[in-house]
CSV table of C-alpha atoms in Angstrom, one decimal:
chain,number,residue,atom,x,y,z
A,127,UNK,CA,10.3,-16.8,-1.6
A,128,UNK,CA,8.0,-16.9,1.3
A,129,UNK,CA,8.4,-15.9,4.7
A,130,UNK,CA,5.8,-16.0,7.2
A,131,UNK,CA,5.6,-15.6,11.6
A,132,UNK,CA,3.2,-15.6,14.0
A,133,UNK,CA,-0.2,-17.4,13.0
A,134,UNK,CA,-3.1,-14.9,14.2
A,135,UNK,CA,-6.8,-15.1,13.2
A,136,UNK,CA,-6.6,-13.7,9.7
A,137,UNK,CA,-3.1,-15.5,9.0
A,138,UNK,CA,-5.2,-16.9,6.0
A,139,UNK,CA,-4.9,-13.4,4.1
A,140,UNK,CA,-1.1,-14.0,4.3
A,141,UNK,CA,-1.5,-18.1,3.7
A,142,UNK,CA,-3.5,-17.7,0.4
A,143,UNK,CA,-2.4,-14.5,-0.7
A,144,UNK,CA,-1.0,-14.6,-4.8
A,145,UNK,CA,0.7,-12.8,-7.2
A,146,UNK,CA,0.1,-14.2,-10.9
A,147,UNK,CA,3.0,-15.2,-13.1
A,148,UNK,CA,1.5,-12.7,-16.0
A,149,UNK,CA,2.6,-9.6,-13.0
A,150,UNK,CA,6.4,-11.1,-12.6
A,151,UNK,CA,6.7,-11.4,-16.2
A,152,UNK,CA,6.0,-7.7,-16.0
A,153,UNK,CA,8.9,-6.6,-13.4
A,154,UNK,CA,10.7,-10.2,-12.2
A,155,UNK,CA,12.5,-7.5,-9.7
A,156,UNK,CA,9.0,-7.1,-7.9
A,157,UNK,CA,8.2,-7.9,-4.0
A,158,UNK,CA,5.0,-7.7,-2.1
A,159,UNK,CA,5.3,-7.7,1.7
A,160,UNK,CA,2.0,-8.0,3.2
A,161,UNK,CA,1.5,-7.3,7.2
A,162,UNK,CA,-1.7,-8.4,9.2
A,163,UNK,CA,-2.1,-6.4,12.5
A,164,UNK,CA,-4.7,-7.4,15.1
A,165,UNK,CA,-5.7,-6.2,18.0
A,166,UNK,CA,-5.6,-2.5,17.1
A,167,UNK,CA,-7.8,0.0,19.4
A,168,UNK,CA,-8.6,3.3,16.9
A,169,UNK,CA,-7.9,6.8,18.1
A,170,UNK,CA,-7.2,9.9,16.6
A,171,UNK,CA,-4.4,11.5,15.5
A,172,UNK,CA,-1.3,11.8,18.4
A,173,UNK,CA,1.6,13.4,19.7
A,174,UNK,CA,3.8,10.4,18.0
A,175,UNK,CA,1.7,9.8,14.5
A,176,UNK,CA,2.1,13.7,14.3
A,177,UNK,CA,6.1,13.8,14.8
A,178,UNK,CA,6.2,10.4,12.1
A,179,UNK,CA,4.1,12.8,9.7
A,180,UNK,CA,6.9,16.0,10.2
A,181,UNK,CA,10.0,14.0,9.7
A,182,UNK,CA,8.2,12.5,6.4
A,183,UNK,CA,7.1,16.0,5.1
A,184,UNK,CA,10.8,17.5,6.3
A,185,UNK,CA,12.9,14.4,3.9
A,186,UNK,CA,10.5,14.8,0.8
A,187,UNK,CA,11.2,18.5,1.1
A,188,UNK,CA,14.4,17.4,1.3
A,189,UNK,CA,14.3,15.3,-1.8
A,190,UNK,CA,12.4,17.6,-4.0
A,191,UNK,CA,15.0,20.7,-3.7
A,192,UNK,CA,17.4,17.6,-5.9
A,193,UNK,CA,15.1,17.1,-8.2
A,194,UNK,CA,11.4,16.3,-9.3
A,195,UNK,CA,9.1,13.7,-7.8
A,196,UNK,CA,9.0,11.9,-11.2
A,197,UNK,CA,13.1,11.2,-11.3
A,198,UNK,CA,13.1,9.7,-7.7
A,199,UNK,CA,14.2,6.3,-8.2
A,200,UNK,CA,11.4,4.1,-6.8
A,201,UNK,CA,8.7,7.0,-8.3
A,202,UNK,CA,10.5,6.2,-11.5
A,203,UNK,CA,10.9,2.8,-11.2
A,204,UNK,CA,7.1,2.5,-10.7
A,205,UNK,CA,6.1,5.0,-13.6
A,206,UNK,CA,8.2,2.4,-15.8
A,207,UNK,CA,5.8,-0.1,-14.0
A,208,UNK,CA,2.7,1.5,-15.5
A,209,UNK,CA,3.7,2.0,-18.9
A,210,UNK,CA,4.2,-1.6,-19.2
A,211,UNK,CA,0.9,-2.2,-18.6
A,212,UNK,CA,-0.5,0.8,-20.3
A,213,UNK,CA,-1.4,2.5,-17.7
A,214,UNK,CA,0.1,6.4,-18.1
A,215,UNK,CA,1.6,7.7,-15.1
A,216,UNK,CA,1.4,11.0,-15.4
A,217,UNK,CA,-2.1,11.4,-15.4
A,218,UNK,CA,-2.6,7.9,-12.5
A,219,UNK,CA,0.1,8.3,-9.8
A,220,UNK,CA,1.4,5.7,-8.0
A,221,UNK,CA,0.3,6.4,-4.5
A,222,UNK,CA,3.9,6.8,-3.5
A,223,UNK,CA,4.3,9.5,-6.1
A,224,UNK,CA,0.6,11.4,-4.9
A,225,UNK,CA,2.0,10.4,-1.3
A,226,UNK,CA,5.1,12.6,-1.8
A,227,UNK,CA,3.6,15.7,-4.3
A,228,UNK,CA,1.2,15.8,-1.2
A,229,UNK,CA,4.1,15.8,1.7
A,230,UNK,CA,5.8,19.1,0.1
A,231,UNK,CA,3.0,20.9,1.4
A,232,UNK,CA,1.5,18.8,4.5
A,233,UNK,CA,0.3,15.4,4.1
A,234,UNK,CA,-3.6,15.0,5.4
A,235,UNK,CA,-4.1,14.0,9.5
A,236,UNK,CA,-6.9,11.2,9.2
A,237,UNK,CA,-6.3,9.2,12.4
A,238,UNK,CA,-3.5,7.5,13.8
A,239,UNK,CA,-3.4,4.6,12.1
A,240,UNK,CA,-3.6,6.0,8.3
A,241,UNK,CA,-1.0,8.5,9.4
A,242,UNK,CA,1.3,6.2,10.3
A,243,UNK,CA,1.2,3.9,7.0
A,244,UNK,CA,1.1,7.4,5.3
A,245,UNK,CA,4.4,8.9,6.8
A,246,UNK,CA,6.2,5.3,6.7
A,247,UNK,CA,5.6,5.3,3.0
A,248,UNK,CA,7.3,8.7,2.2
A,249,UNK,CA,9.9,8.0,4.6
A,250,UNK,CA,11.0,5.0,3.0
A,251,UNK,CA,10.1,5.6,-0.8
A,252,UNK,CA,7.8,3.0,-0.8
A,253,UNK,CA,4.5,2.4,-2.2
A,254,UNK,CA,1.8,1.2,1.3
A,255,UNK,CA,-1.8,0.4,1.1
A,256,UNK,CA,-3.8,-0.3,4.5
A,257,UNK,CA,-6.9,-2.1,4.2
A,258,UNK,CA,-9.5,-3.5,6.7
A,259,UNK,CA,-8.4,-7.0,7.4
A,260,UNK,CA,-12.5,-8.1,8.2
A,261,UNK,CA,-13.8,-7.0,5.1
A,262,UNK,CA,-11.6,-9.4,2.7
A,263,UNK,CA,-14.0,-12.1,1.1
A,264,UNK,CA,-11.2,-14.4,0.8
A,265,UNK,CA,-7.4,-13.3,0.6
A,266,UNK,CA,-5.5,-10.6,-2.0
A,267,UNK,CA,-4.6,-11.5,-4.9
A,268,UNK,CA,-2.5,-9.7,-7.9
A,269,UNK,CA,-3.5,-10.4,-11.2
A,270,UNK,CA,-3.8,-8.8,-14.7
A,271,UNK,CA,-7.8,-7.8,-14.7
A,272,UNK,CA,-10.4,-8.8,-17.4
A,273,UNK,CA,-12.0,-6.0,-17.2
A,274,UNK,CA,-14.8,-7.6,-15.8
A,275,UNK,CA,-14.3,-7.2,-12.3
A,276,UNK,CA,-15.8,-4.6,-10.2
A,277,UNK,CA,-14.7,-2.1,-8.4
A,278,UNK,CA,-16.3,0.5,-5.6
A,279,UNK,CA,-15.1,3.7,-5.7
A,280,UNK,CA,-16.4,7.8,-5.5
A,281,UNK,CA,-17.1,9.7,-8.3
A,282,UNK,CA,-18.2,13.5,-8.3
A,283,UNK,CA,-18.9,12.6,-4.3
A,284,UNK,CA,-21.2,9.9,-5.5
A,285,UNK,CA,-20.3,6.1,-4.6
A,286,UNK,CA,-20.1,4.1,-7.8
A,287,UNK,CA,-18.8,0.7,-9.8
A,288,UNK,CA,-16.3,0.7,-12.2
A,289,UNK,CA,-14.4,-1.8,-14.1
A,290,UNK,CA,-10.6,-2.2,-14.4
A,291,UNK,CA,-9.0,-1.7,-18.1
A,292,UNK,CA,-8.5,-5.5,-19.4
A,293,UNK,CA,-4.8,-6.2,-18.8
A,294,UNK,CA,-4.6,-3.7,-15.9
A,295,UNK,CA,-3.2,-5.0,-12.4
A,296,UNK,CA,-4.9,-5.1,-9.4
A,297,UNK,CA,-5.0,-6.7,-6.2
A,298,UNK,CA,-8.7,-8.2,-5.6
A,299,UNK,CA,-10.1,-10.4,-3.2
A,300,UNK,CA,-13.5,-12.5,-4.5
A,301,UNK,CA,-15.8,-10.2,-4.3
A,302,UNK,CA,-13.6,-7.9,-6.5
A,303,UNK,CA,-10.8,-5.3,-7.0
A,304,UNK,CA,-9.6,-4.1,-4.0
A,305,UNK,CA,-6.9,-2.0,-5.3
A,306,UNK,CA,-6.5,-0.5,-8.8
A,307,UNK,CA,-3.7,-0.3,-10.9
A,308,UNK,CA,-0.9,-2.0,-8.8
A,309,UNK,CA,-1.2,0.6,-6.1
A,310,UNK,CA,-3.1,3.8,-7.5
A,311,UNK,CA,-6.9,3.9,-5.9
A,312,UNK,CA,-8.2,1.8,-3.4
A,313,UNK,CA,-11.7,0.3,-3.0
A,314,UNK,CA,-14.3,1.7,-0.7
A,315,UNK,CA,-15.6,-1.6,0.4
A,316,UNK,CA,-11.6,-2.7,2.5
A,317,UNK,CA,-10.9,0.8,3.0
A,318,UNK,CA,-9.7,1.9,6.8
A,319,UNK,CA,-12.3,3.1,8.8
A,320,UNK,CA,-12.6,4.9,12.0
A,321,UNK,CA,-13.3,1.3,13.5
A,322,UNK,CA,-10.8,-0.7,12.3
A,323,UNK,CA,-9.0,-3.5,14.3
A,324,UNK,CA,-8.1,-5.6,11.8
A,325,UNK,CA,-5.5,-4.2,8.9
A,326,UNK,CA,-3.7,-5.6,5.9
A,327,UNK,CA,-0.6,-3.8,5.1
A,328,UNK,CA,0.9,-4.1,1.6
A,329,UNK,CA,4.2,-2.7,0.6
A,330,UNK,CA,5.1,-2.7,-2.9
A,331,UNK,CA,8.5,-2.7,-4.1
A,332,UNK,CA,10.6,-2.6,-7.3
A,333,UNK,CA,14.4,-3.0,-7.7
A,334,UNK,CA,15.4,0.6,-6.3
A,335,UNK,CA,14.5,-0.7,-3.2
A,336,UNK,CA,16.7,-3.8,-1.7
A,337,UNK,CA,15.7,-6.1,0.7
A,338,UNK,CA,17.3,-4.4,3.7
A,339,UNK,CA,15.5,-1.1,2.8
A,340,UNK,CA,12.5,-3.2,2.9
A,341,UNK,CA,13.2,-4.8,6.4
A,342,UNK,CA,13.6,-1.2,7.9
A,343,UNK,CA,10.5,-0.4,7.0
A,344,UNK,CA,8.4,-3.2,7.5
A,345,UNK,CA,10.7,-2.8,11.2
A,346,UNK,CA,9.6,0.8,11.7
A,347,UNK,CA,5.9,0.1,10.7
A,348,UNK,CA,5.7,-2.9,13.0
A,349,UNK,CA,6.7,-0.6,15.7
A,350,UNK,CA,4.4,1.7,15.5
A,351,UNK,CA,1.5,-0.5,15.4
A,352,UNK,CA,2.4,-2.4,18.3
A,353,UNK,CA,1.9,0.8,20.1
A,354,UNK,CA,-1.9,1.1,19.1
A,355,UNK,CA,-2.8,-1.4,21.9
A,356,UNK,CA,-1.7,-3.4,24.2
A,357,UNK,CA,-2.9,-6.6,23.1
A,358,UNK,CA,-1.8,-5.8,19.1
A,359,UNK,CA,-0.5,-8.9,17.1
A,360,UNK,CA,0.8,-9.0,14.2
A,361,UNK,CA,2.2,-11.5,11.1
A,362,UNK,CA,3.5,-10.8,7.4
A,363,UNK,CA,4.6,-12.9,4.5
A,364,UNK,CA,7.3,-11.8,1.4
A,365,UNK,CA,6.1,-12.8,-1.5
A,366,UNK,CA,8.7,-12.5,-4.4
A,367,UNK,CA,9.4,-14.1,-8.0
A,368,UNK,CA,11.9,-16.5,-6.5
């Protein structure tokens, strides 16, 4: 299923974007909404990013006093995810997972428009990378890696290449992995900077999550973006098995 609005200058992130068969044949339950936004103006950290962050720290609070992180159902559903490409969750976290562990004590303020994709993802259970819309060489793509591909990251405060686990799944562009293991590290080279105008917005889902708890948020992260500027556009495309 594909759904797409609003053509805008990098609408070809959302036109060409792909998720291999080999991934569905993994979890046929799984949906990838990806959101361009143009038009953004950066700023710091404010009054309403800062509220957005609270109310996501005060529900995984919440959440945790039922239970641990690991037996919330999306967290679950996307440790299940890992194993079945033999990837082992408890030692890589889903960035929902870290996301939440990190909101029981205060999630990091970076700038306004990392905390709002931050607090949107523990509000809504859901798994959100942001990335730098200009610095795609060519459009995202989900696949199973080689092994082969390469990958910018920081090690021991150092920045250095690595190489996905043959089998592993990433999203990548064409100049390489953008995103490691489904939605676990991201790439240096599309990260979000302090000047970033352009941002792709991917939310990851699995079964737990239905199509109407994926609308809200998609709903509530559209309109906080549209706040970061008066001239902010934005698009998005569903991509699922059907």
């Amino acid at each position: 299923m594909d759904e797409r609005r609003t053509v805008i200058g990098n609408d070809h992130l959302l036109r060409q974007a792909h998720v291999d068969a080999d991934v569905f044949a993994l979890r046929a339950d799984y949906r990838a909404l990806l959101i361009v936004a143009e038009g953004i103006e950066p700023g710091p950290s404010d009054t309403e990013s800062e509220q957005l962050l609270t109310e996501a720290e005060a529900l995984a609070r919440e959440a945790l006093k039922r239970g641990p992180v690991e037996e919330l159902p999306h967290v679950a559903a996307w440790r299940d995810a890992y194993r079945a490409f033999g990837a082992k969750p408890q030692r890589t976290r889903n960035s929902l997972e870290a996301l939440t562990r990190r909101a029981e004590t205060g999630l990091p303020r970076v700038n306004r428009l990392t905390d709002i994709y931050n607090a949107i993802s523990v509000l809504h259970q859901i798994p959100l990378g942001g990335e730098d819309a200009d610095r795609y060489v060519g459009a995202p793509q989900l696949l199973r890696a080689s092994g082969d591909e390469r990958f910018d990251t920081v090690a021991g405060g150092e920045l250095t290449e690595e190489h996905p686990d043959a089998g592993e799944v990433v999203w990548a562009d064409d100049a390489g992995v953008t995103c490691r293991r489904w939605n676990w590290r991201q790439g240096r080279r599309t990260q979000l900077t302090r000047e970033t105008t352009s941002a792709l917005f991917i939310l990851d889902v699995l079964a737990p999550v239905d199509d109407d708890a994926l609308a809200r948020a998609s709903e509530q992260l559209l309109a906080h973006l549209t706040r970061l500027g008066p001239s902010v556009r934005t698009a998005q495309r569903l991509i699922a098995a059907d």
